[in-house]
Structures are given as structure tokens and as C-alpha cells.
Coordinates of C-alpha atoms in Angstrom, one line a residue:
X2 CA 115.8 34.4 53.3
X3 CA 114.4 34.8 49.9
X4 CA 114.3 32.1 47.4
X5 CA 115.4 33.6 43.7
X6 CA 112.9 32.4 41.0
X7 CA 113.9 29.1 39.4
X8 CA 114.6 27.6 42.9
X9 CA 111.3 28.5 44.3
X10 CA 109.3 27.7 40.9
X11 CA 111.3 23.8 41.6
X12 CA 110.5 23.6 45.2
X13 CA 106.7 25.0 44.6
X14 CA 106.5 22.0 42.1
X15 CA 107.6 19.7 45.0
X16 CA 105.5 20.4 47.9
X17 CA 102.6 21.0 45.2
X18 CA 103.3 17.0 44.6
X19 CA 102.6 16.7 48.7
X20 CA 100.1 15.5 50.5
X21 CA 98.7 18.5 52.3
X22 CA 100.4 19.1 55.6
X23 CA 103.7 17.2 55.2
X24 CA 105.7 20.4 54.1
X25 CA 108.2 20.7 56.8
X26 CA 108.5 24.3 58.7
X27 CA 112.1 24.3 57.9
X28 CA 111.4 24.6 53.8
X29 CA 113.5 27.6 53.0
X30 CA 111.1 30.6 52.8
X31 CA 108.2 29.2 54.1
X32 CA 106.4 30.1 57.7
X33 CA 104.1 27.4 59.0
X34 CA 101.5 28.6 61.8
X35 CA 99.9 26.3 64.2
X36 CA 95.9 28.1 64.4
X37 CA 93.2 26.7 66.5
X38 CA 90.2 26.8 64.5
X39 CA 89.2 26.3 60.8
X40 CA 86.6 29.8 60.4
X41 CA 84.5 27.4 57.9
X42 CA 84.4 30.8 55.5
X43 CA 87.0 32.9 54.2
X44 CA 84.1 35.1 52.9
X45 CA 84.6 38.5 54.9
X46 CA 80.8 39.1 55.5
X47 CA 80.4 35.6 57.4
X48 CA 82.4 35.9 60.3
X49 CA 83.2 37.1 63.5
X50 CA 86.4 34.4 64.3
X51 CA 90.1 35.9 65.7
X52 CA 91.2 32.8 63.9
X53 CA 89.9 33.9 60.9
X54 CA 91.4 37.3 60.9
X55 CA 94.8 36.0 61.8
X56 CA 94.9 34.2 57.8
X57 CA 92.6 36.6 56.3
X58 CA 94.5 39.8 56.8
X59 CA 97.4 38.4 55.0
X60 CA 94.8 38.0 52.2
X61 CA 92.7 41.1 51.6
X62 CA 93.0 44.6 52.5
X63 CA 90.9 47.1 53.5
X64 CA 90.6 51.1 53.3
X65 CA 92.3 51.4 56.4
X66 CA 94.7 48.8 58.6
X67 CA 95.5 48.6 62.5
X68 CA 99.0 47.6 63.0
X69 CA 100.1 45.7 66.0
X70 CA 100.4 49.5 67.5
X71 CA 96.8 49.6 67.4
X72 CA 97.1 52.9 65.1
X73 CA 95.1 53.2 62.2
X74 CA 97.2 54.0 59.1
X75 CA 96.2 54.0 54.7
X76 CA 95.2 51.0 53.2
X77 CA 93.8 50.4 50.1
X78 CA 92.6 54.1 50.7
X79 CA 95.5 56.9 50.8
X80 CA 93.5 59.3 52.5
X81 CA 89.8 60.2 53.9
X82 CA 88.3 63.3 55.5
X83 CA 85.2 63.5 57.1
X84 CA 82.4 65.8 55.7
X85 CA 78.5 67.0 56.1
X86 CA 78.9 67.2 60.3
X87 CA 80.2 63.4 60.2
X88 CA 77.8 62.1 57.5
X89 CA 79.9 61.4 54.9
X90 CA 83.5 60.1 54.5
X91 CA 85.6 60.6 51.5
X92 CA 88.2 58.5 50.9
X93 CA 90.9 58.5 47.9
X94 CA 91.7 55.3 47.0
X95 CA 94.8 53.7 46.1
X96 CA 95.8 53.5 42.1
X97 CA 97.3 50.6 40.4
X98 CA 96.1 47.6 42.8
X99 CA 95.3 44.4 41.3
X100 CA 93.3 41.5 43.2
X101 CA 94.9 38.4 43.4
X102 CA 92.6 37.1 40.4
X103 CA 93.9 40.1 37.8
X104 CA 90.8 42.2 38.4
X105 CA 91.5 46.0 39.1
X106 CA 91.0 47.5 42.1
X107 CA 88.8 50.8 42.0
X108 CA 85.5 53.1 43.2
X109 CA 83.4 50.4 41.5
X110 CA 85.1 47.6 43.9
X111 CA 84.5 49.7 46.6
X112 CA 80.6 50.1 46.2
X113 CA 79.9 46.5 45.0
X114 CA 81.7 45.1 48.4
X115 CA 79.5 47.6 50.8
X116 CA 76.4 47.0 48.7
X117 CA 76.7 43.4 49.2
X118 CA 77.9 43.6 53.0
X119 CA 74.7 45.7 53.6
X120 CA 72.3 44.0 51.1
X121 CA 70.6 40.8 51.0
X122 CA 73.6 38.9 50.7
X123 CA 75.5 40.3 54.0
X124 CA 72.0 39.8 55.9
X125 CA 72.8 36.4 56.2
X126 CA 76.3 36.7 58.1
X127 CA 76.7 38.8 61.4
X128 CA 78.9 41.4 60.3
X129 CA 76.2 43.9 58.7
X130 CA 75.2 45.4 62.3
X131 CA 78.4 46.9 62.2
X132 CA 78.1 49.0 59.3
X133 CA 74.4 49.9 59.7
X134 CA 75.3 53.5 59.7
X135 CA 76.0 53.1 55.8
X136 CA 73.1 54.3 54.1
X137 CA 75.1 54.3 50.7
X138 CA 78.4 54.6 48.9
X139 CA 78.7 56.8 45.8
X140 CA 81.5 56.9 43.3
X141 CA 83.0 60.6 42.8
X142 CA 85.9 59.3 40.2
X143 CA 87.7 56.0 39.7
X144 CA 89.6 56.1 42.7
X145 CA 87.2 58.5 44.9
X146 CA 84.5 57.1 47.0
X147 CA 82.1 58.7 49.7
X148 CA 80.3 56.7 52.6
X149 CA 77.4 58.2 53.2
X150 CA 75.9 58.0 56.8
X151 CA 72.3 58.0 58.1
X152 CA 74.4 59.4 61.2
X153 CA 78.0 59.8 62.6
X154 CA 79.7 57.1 63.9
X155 CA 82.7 57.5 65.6
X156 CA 84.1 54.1 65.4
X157 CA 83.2 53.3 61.7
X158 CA 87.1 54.6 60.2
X159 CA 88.2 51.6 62.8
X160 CA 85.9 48.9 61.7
X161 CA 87.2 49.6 57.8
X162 CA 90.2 48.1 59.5
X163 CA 88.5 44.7 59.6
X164 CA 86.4 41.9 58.9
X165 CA 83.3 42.6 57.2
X166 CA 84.9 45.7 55.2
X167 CA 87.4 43.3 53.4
X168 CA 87.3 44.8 49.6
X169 CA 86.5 42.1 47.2
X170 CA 86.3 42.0 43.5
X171 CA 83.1 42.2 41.7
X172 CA 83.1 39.9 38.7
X173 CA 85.2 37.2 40.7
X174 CA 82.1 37.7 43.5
X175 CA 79.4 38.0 41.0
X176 CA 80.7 35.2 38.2
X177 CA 81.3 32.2 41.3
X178 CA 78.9 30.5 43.4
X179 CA 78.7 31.5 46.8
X180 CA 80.3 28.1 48.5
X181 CA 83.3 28.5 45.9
X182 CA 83.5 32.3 47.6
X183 CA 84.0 30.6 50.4
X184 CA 86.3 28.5 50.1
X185 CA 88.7 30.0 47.7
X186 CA 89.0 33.6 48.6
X187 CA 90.8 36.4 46.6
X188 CA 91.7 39.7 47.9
X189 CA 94.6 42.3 47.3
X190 CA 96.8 41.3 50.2
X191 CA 100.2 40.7 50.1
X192 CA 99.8 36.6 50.2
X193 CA 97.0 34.4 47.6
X194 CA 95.1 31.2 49.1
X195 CA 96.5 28.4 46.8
X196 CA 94.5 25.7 49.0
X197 CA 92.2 25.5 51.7
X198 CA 91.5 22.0 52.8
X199 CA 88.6 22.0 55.6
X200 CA 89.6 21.0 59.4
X201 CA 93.7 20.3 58.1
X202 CA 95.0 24.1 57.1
X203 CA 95.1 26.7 54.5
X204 CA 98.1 27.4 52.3
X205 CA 99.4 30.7 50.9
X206 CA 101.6 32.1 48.7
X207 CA 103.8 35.6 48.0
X208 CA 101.5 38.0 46.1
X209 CA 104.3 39.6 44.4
X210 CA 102.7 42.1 42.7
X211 CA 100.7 43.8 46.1
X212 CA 100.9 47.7 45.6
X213 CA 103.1 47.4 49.4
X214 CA 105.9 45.5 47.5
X215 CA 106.5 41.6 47.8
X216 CA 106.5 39.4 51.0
X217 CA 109.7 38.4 52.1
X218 CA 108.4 34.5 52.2
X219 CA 107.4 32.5 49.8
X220 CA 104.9 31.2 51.3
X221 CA 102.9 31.0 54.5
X222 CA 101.0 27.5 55.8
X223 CA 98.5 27.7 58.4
X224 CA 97.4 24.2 60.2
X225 CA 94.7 23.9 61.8
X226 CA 95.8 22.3 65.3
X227 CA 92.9 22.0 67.9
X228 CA 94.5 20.4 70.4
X229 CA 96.5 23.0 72.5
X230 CA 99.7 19.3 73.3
X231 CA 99.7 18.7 70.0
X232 CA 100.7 22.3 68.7
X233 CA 103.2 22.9 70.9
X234 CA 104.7 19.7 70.4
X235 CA 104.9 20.3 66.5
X236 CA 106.0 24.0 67.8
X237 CA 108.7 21.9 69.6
X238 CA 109.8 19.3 67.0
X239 CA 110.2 22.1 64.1
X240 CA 107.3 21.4 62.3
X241 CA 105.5 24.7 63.0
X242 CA 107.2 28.2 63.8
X243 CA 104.4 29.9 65.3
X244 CA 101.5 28.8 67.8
X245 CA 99.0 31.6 68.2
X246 CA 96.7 32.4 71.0
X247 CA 95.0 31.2 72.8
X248 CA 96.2 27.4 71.7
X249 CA 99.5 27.3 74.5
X250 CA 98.0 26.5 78.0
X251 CA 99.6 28.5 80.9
X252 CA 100.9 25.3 82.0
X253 CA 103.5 24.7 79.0
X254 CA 104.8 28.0 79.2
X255 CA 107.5 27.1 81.1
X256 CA 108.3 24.3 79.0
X257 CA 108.7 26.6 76.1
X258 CA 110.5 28.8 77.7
X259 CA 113.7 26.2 78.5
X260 CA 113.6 25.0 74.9
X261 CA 116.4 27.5 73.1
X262 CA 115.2 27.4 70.0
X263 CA 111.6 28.5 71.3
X264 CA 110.3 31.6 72.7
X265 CA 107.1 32.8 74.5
X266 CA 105.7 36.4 72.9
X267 CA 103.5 37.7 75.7
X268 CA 101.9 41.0 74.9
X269 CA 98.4 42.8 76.5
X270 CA 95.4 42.2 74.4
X271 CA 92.1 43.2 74.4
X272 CA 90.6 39.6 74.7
X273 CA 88.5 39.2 78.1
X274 CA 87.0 36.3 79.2
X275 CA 83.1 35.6 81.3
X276 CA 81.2 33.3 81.9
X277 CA 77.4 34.9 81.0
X278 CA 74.8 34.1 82.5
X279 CA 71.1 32.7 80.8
X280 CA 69.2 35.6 82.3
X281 CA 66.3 34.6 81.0
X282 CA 65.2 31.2 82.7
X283 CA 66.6 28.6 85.0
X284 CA 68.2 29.8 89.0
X285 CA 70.6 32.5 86.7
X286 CA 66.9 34.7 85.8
X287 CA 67.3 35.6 89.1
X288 CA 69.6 38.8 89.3
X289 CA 70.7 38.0 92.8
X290 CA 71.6 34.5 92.2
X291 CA 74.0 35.9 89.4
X292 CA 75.5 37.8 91.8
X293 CA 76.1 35.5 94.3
X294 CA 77.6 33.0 91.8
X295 CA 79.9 36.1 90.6
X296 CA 81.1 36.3 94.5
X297 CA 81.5 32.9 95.1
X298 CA 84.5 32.9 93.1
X299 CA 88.1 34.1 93.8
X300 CA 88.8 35.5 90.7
X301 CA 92.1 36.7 91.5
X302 CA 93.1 33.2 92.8
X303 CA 92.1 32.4 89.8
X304 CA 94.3 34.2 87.7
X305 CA 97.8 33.9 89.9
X306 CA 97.1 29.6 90.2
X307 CA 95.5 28.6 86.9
X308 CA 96.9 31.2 84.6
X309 CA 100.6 32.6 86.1
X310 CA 99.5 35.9 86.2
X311 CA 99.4 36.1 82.7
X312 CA 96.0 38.2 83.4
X313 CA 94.3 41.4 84.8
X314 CA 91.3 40.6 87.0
X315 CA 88.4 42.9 85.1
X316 CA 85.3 44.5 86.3
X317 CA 83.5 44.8 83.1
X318 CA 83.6 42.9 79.8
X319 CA 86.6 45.2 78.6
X320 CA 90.0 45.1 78.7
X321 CA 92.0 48.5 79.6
X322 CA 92.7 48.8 75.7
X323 CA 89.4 49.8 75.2
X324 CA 87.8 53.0 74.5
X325 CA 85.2 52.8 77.5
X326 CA 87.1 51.5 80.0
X327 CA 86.6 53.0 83.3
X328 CA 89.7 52.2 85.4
X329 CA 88.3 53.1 88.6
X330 CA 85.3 50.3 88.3
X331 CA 85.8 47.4 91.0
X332 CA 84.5 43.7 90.2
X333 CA 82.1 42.6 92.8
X334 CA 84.1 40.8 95.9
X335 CA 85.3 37.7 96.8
X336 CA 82.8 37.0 99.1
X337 CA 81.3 33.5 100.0
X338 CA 79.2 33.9 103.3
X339 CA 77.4 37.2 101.0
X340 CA 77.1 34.7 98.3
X341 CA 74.9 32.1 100.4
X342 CA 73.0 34.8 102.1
X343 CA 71.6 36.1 98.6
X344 CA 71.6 32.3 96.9
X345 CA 69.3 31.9 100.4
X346 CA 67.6 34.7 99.9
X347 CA 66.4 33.7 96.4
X348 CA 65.0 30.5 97.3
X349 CA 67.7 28.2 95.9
X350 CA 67.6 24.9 96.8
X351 CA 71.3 23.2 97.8
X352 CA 72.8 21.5 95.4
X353 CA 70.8 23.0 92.8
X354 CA 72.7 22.2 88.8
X355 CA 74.5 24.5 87.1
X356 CA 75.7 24.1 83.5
X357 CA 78.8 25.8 82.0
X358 CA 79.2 25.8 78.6
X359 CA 82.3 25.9 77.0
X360 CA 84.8 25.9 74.3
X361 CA 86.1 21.9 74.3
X362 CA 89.3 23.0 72.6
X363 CA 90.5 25.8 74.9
X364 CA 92.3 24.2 77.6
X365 CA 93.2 26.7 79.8
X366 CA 89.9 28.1 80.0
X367 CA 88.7 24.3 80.7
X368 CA 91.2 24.6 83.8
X369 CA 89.5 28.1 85.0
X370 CA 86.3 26.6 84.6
X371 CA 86.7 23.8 86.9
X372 CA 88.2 26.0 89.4
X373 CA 85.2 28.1 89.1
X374 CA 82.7 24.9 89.2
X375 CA 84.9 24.4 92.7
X376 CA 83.9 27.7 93.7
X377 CA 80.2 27.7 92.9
X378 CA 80.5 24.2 95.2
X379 CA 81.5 25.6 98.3
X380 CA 78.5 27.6 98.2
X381 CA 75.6 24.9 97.4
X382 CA 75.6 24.5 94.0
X383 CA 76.1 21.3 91.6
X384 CA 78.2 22.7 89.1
X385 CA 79.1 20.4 85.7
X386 CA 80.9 21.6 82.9
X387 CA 79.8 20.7 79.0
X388 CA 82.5 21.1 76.5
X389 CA 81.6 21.9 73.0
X390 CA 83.1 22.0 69.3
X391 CA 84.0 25.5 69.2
X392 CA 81.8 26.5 65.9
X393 CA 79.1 24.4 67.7
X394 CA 78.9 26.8 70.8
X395 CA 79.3 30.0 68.4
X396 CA 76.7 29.0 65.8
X397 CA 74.0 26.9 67.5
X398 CA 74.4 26.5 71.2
X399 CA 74.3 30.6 72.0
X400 CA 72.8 32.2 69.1
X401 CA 69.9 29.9 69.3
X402 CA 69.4 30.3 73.3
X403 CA 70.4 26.8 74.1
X404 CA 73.1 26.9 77.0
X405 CA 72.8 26.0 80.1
X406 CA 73.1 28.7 83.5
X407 CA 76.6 30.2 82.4
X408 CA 78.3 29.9 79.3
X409 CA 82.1 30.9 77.6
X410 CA 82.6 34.1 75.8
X411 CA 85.5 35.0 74.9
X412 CA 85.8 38.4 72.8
X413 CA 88.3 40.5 71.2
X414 CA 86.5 43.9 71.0
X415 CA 88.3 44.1 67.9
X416 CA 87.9 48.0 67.3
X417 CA 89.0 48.5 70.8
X418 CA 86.2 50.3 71.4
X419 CA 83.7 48.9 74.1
X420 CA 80.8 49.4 71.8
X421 CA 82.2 46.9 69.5
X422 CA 81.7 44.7 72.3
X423 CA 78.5 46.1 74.6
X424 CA 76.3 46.6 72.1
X425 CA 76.8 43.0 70.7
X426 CA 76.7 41.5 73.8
X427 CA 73.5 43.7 75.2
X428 CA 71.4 45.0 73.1
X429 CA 68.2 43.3 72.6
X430 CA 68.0 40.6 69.4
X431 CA 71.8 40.6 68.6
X432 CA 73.3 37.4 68.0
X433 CA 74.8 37.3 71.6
X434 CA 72.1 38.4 73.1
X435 CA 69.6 35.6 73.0
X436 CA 68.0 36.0 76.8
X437 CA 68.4 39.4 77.7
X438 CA 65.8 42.2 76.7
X439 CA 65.9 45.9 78.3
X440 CA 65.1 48.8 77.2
X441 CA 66.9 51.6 79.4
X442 CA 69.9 49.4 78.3
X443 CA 68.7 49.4 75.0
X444 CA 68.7 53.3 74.9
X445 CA 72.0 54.0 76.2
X446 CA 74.0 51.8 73.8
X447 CA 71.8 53.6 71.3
X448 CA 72.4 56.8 72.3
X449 CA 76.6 56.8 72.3
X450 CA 76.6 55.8 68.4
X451 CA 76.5 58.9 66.7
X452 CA 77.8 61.3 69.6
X453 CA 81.0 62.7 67.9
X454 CA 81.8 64.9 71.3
X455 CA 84.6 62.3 72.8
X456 CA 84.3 62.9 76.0
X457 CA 80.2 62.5 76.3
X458 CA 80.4 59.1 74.7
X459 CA 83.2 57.9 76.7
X460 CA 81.1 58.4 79.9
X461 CA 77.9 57.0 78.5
X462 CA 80.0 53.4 77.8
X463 CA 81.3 54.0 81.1
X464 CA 77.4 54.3 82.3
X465 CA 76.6 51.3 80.2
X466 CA 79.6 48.9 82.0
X467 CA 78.2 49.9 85.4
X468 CA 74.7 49.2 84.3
X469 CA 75.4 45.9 82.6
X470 CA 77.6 45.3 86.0
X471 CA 75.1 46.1 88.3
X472 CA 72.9 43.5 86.7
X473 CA 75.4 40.8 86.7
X474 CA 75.1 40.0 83.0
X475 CA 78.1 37.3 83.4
X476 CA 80.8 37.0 85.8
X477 CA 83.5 39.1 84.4
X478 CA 86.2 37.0 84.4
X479 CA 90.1 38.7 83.1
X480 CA 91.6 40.1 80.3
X481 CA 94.2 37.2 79.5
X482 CA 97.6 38.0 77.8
X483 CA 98.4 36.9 73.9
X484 CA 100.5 34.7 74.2
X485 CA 102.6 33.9 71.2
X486 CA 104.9 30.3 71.2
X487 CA 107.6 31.4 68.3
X488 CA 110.5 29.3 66.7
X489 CA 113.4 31.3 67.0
X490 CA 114.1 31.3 63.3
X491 CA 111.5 33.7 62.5
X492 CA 112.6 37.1 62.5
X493 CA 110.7 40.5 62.0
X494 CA 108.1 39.0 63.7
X495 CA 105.8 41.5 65.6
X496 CA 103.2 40.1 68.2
X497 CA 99.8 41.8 67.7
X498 CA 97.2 42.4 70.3
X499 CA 94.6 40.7 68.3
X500 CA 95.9 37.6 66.6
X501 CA 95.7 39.6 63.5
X502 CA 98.7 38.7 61.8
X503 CA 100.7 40.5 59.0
X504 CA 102.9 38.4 57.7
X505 CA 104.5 40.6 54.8
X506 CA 108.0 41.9 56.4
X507 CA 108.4 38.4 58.3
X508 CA 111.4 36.4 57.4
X509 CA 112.6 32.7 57.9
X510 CA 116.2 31.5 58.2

């Protein structure tokens, strides 16, 4: 339902009066989304979060956008075509955009925000590694713009589609300092960021002039809701339409499901979940202690008691949405007395400690953990489980090599491509990577980056998931439905993959 004008200037005026957070979901026009985490940055270069993509992609745009289809369609780029054997893209760009600020979009917008991504600037953040391949951009026209490579890269037309290749506007960039970047973002998308208040929520409004026409709501709010009982009861008392993943624990799904103004959107995504192992110190150095901790546990019990099936048992760190995937690959069995032979066979003592690391926030992985702390019981070990602030674990406990034995990680693979998610995880000195160091490894993930035959480079990531498999680099865990908890008053409302929301053709009644 849209508002017309004077009735939506009046009831803007209102809730601006408001204390933040007391606008009820039922405001005419206005979605409210229940999000578990606060990103800390709405810059584009200084993230890696789900949670940030699921607000962010309502503000900016880039060249390209992947729908909830997973297809790759224009953005703020009309068309591209690939040149010089795969070493340079051109695109033609989009005419008539304005950012959210007045600026104009153009070619010069376009180098200033790869410049920056790959300069000094985007060193600090971890989304430069992705578009390493850029050696430059240079402006043909206005509204024509080549990448040039330093090699092919046969996933770089779906990382445009995301994060770290967000387009932003020079002066606004150039004229603010950094922490006001950050906090008050401006884009071309089809909503504006009118207020961001740290740990409470983000609100936005219609960008009515986006180049893809208006929103259909006035406005969107995003809450920031930790705790997965206290979202769903908001999601149940009317205050928020939409609970996204992974807040709504297994458990309450049910619950949602009787309530008939309430719904449950289950859809496959391409978030998996391991526990990795410190391979570089500690019982877990030990290859065949990983293993036997990996076939201690009855993974597949796992998933049919803790999670109600909502999830695929997986043999590598991949869902089957990923380019890579190798459907024939078997996870290591369920298989205790093997387990105690090898945990034997390495020397470890019973009742030797084992600290999991995890998310504090994420309850339904906190239930799968303690099953899997059960597990590693039965076999001799003292397993404890220590729950962390989410930005904690992802910014200082694992970057800086602090974890204990086995440790959460949850990933997207957000190009759908498993080198999006192998060579972050596995190649030496990246970010989620602080134990591991090995070469051959090394050299395959290296090698698969500029191959441009299909076929070759699906069977080298194929190679590199039975290599990272056969070392037991963490106990692959499953690839866990998105589950969605939606108010049935929302309408045009399509369920992505990926949390990454696109919010323009949703209404409200």
C-alpha cells in the first residue's frame, strides 16, 4: 500500500519525533526486519557480514546484481563483454543515476570506488583479496569503463554483484571522514539510510528517484535483535514482519508455523556450517586426531534431532549451490570404535580438553555444538563449549589465531563459487587461515583462478575439496536451510538464498 505524499510527509514527521525503535510494524508502508547482528560498518570495503548485505543491498548498487535466482542480470552497468583473452572487461554503464546525496553517477565513480577498494584505503578491510585480479580501471567515455586484469578470472563478473564492489560517490567519500563513511552510508539503491543507531537498528527510506523506479514502501526498519526468543516473539506480537536467518532456532518453527498470521520461508542456501580445527598446535595439530574427532560424531543424527531436517549432511565446506561441488564426495563415517583407535594411536591422553568456539548468539548452532561436545565424550575427550560476541569471534578470536581446538564457521560462499570460499578458508595468510600453511594446497587454489576452460577448473576445486578433506581441515558439518519467519502482511516477498535482501517490489498491507 502506498502512502500519497502529504500523508507520508505527516507520518515521516511523527515517527521522526520517536524514539528509535518504537515505530510499530503495522505503520502503513513501512516493513520492519528483525537482523541478528549490527555489521559495525556500512562502508562496502570493510566487511564480510550476511547481515550486512541483507540492509546494504537495498542501499547501493553495483555493476551487476544476483537475484534470489542466483542469475546475474545489469545493474548500474547495462552491458559488459569480455576482451584481450579475458583481460579486460568493458562495461557500459547506466545514464542518468543519481546517488542518494545528489552526486551523479558516472565512469569517474566507477574508477574512484575500485581505486580505493584496491588502494591504501581497502588494504585495511578484507574485501581487497577478492578483486586482486584488478590491475586498473580506465575510463573510455562518461559512461564506459574497462577492468583491466593482470589475468582472467572467471568469478570476478559475480563478485561485482556484491560487497566490496558497492559503487560509491567520490566527493561524498573524499569530502567526509572515514568514521562518518561509516556510519552514514550513501549509495544509488532504491532505499537512503536516514539513521543508524549502533547495536538498536538502521532505518531507511524510499529513494524515489532510483533509475529502477520507486519502492513500493516508504520505508524499511531493520532492528537489530540478537537474541533468536526475542525476535520471534516481536515476529509474533506484530512488531516485526520479517525474522531473517539464521536468528529462528529449529525448535520454534513449529510454533510459527500454528500462528496464522505467520509463516516459515524455507529455501536451500549456500550457507554450511564446521567446526575447524587449530591445526597448528594443541591435540587438533595432529591430522589423525582431527579425524577421529570428525568420526566421533553422528552428523546425520545431528541434523534429523537438532535441526528437523532442515539440512543436507556435507562432505566438504560447500553446499550443492556451488560451483565446485562434487556430488559424488562422501564425509568421513560415523565411526566411534575407528575414532578411539586413531585418538589411541596418536597418544592422546583420556579426557584430554577440547575447546569449541562459538557464536554466543546463534542458538541453534549452540544446540549442535553440545550434541557434538556429547559426541567427542563418548570417545575420551573433555569437550567445553565458549560462546562469544559474534564480531568478537570474527575480528579477534580467529583472525588473530586465538581459539581453542575447534571453532564456528559459518560461510555463505556468496559467489556460489567454492573458491569464494576455499581459497579464504585455505590458502596460507588469509584472514581465515591463521594456523594452516601448505604449499601444494597453496598451488592448487592458485592455479584454478585464471583458468577460463570450465570444465578444467571445476575439477581442480573438486581436487582442492578432497585435499582439504583428506586433511581434515574442520569437521564439515551441513549446509543448513534459510529459513525466513514472515508476517503474512508482506507480500511480493521473495526469499533469497543469501540473506541478501531486495526490498524494492515488497509491499505491506
Amino acid at each position: 500500500m502506498k502512502l500519497g505524499k502529504t500523508r507520508g510527509a505527516l507520518l515521516a514527521a511523527v515517527l521522526a519525533a520517536l524514539p528509535f525503535g518504537v515505530m510499530p510494524a503495522q505503520a502503513a508502508g513501512t516493513l520492519t526486519i528483525s537482523s541478528p547482528q549490527d555489521p559495525g560498518s556500512w562502508d562496502p570495503i570493510d566487511t564480510f557480514l550476511v547481515n550486512w548485505s541483507s540492509v546494504a543491498t537495498n542501499i547501493y548498487d553495483g555493476l551487476v546484481y544476483r537475484g534470489p535466482d542466483t542469475k546475474i542480470v545489469p545493474g548500474l552497468a547495462t552491458e559488459w563483454e569480455v576482451l584481450d583473452e579475458g583481460k579486460r572487461i568493458r562495461f557500459k554503464l547506466r545514464e542518468g543515476v543519481k546517488f542518494h546525496n545528489g552526486e551523479d553517477f558516472n565512469a569517474e565513480a566507477v574508477k574512484f570506488t575500485f581505486d580505493r577498494l584496491l588502494g591504501e584505503e581497502g588494504k585495511k578491510g578484507p574485501q581487497r583479496s577478492n578483486y586482486a585480479v584488478i590491475e586498473k580501471v580506465e575510463i573510455v567515455d562518461d559512461f564506459t569503463v574497462d577492468l583491466v586484469l593482470t589475468q582472467p578470472d572467471p568469478v570476478l563478473i559475480t563478485k561485482l554483484a556484491g560487497y566490496g564492489a558497492m559503487i560509491v560517490p567520490p566527493k561524498y567519500v573524499t569530502e567526509n571522514e572515514e568514521d562518518f563513511v561509516n556510519a552514514n552510508p550513501v549509495g544509488t539503491g532504491p532505499f537512503k539510510m536516514t539513521s543508524y543507531e549502533p547495536k538498536v537498528g538502521v532505518k531507511l527510506e524510499a529513494f524515489a528517484d532510483h533509475w529502477g523506479g520507486a519502492p513500493k514502501l516508504d520505508a524499511v526498519e531493520y532492528r537489530f535483535i540478537s537474541e533468536p526468543a526475542t525476535a520471534v516473539a516481536e515476529l509474533q506480537a506484530g512488531r516485526v514482519d520479517i525474522v531473517i536467518p539464521p536468528t529462528i532456532p529449529i525448535s520454534m518453527v513449529p510454533t510459527i508455523e500454528a500462528d496464522d498470521k505467520l509463516e516459515i520461508v524455507s529455501v536451500t542456501s549456500p550457507t554450511v556450517y564446521a567446526l575447524r580445527f587449530n591445526t597448528g598446535n594443541g591435540i587438533t595439530a595432529d591430522e589423525r586426531v582431527r579425524k577421529a574427532m570428525i568420526m566421533a560424531v553422528d552428523r546425520k543424527a545431528i541434523i534429523d534431532a537438532v535441526l528437523g531436517g532442515q539440512a543436507k549432511q556435507i562432505a566438504s565446506f560447500q553446499s550443492e549451490l556451488s560451483f565446485g561441488y562434487d556430488p559424488e564426495m562422501e564425509p568421513l563415517p560415523f565411526d566411534q570404535a575407528k575414532a578411539k583407535e586413531l585418538l589411541k594411536e596418536a597418544g592422546v591422553a583420556a579426557g584430554a580438553p577440547v575447546q569449541i568456539d562459538i557464536r554466543g548468539n546463534d542458538a541453534t548452532f549452540g544446540e549442535v555444538t553440545q550434541a557434538v561436545a556429547s559426541y567427542l565424550q563418548m570417545v575420551g575427550l573433555n569437550a567445553t563449549i565458549k560462546p562469544y560476541e559474534t564480531n568478537v569471534l570474527l575480528n579477534d578470536i580467529i583472525p588473530q589465531g586465538k581459539t581453542g581446538e575447534m571453532f564456528q564457521q559459518s560461510w555463505g560462499g556468496w559467489t556460489l563459487d567454492y573458491d569464494n570460499t576455499a581459497y579464504l578458508m585455505y590458502h596460507t595468510g588469509e584472514r581465515w587461515n591463521p594456523y594452516d600453511s601448505d604449499k601444494d594446497l597453496d598451488a592448487l587454489l592458485e592455479s584454478q583462478r585464471p583458468m577460463i576452460d570450465v570444465d578444467a577448473r571445476e575439477k581442480v576445486l573438486q581436487e582442492i575439496a578432497h585435499y582439504a578433506a583428506d586433511r581434515a581441515l574442520e569437521m564439515p558439518l551441513y549446509n543448513l536451510n534459510a529459513l525466513y519467519g514472515v508476517n503474512k502482511r508482506v507480500k511480493n516477498f521473495i526469499a533469497p538464498p543469501d540473506s541478501r535482501m531486495r526490498l524494492n517490489e515488497v509491499e505491506v498491507e
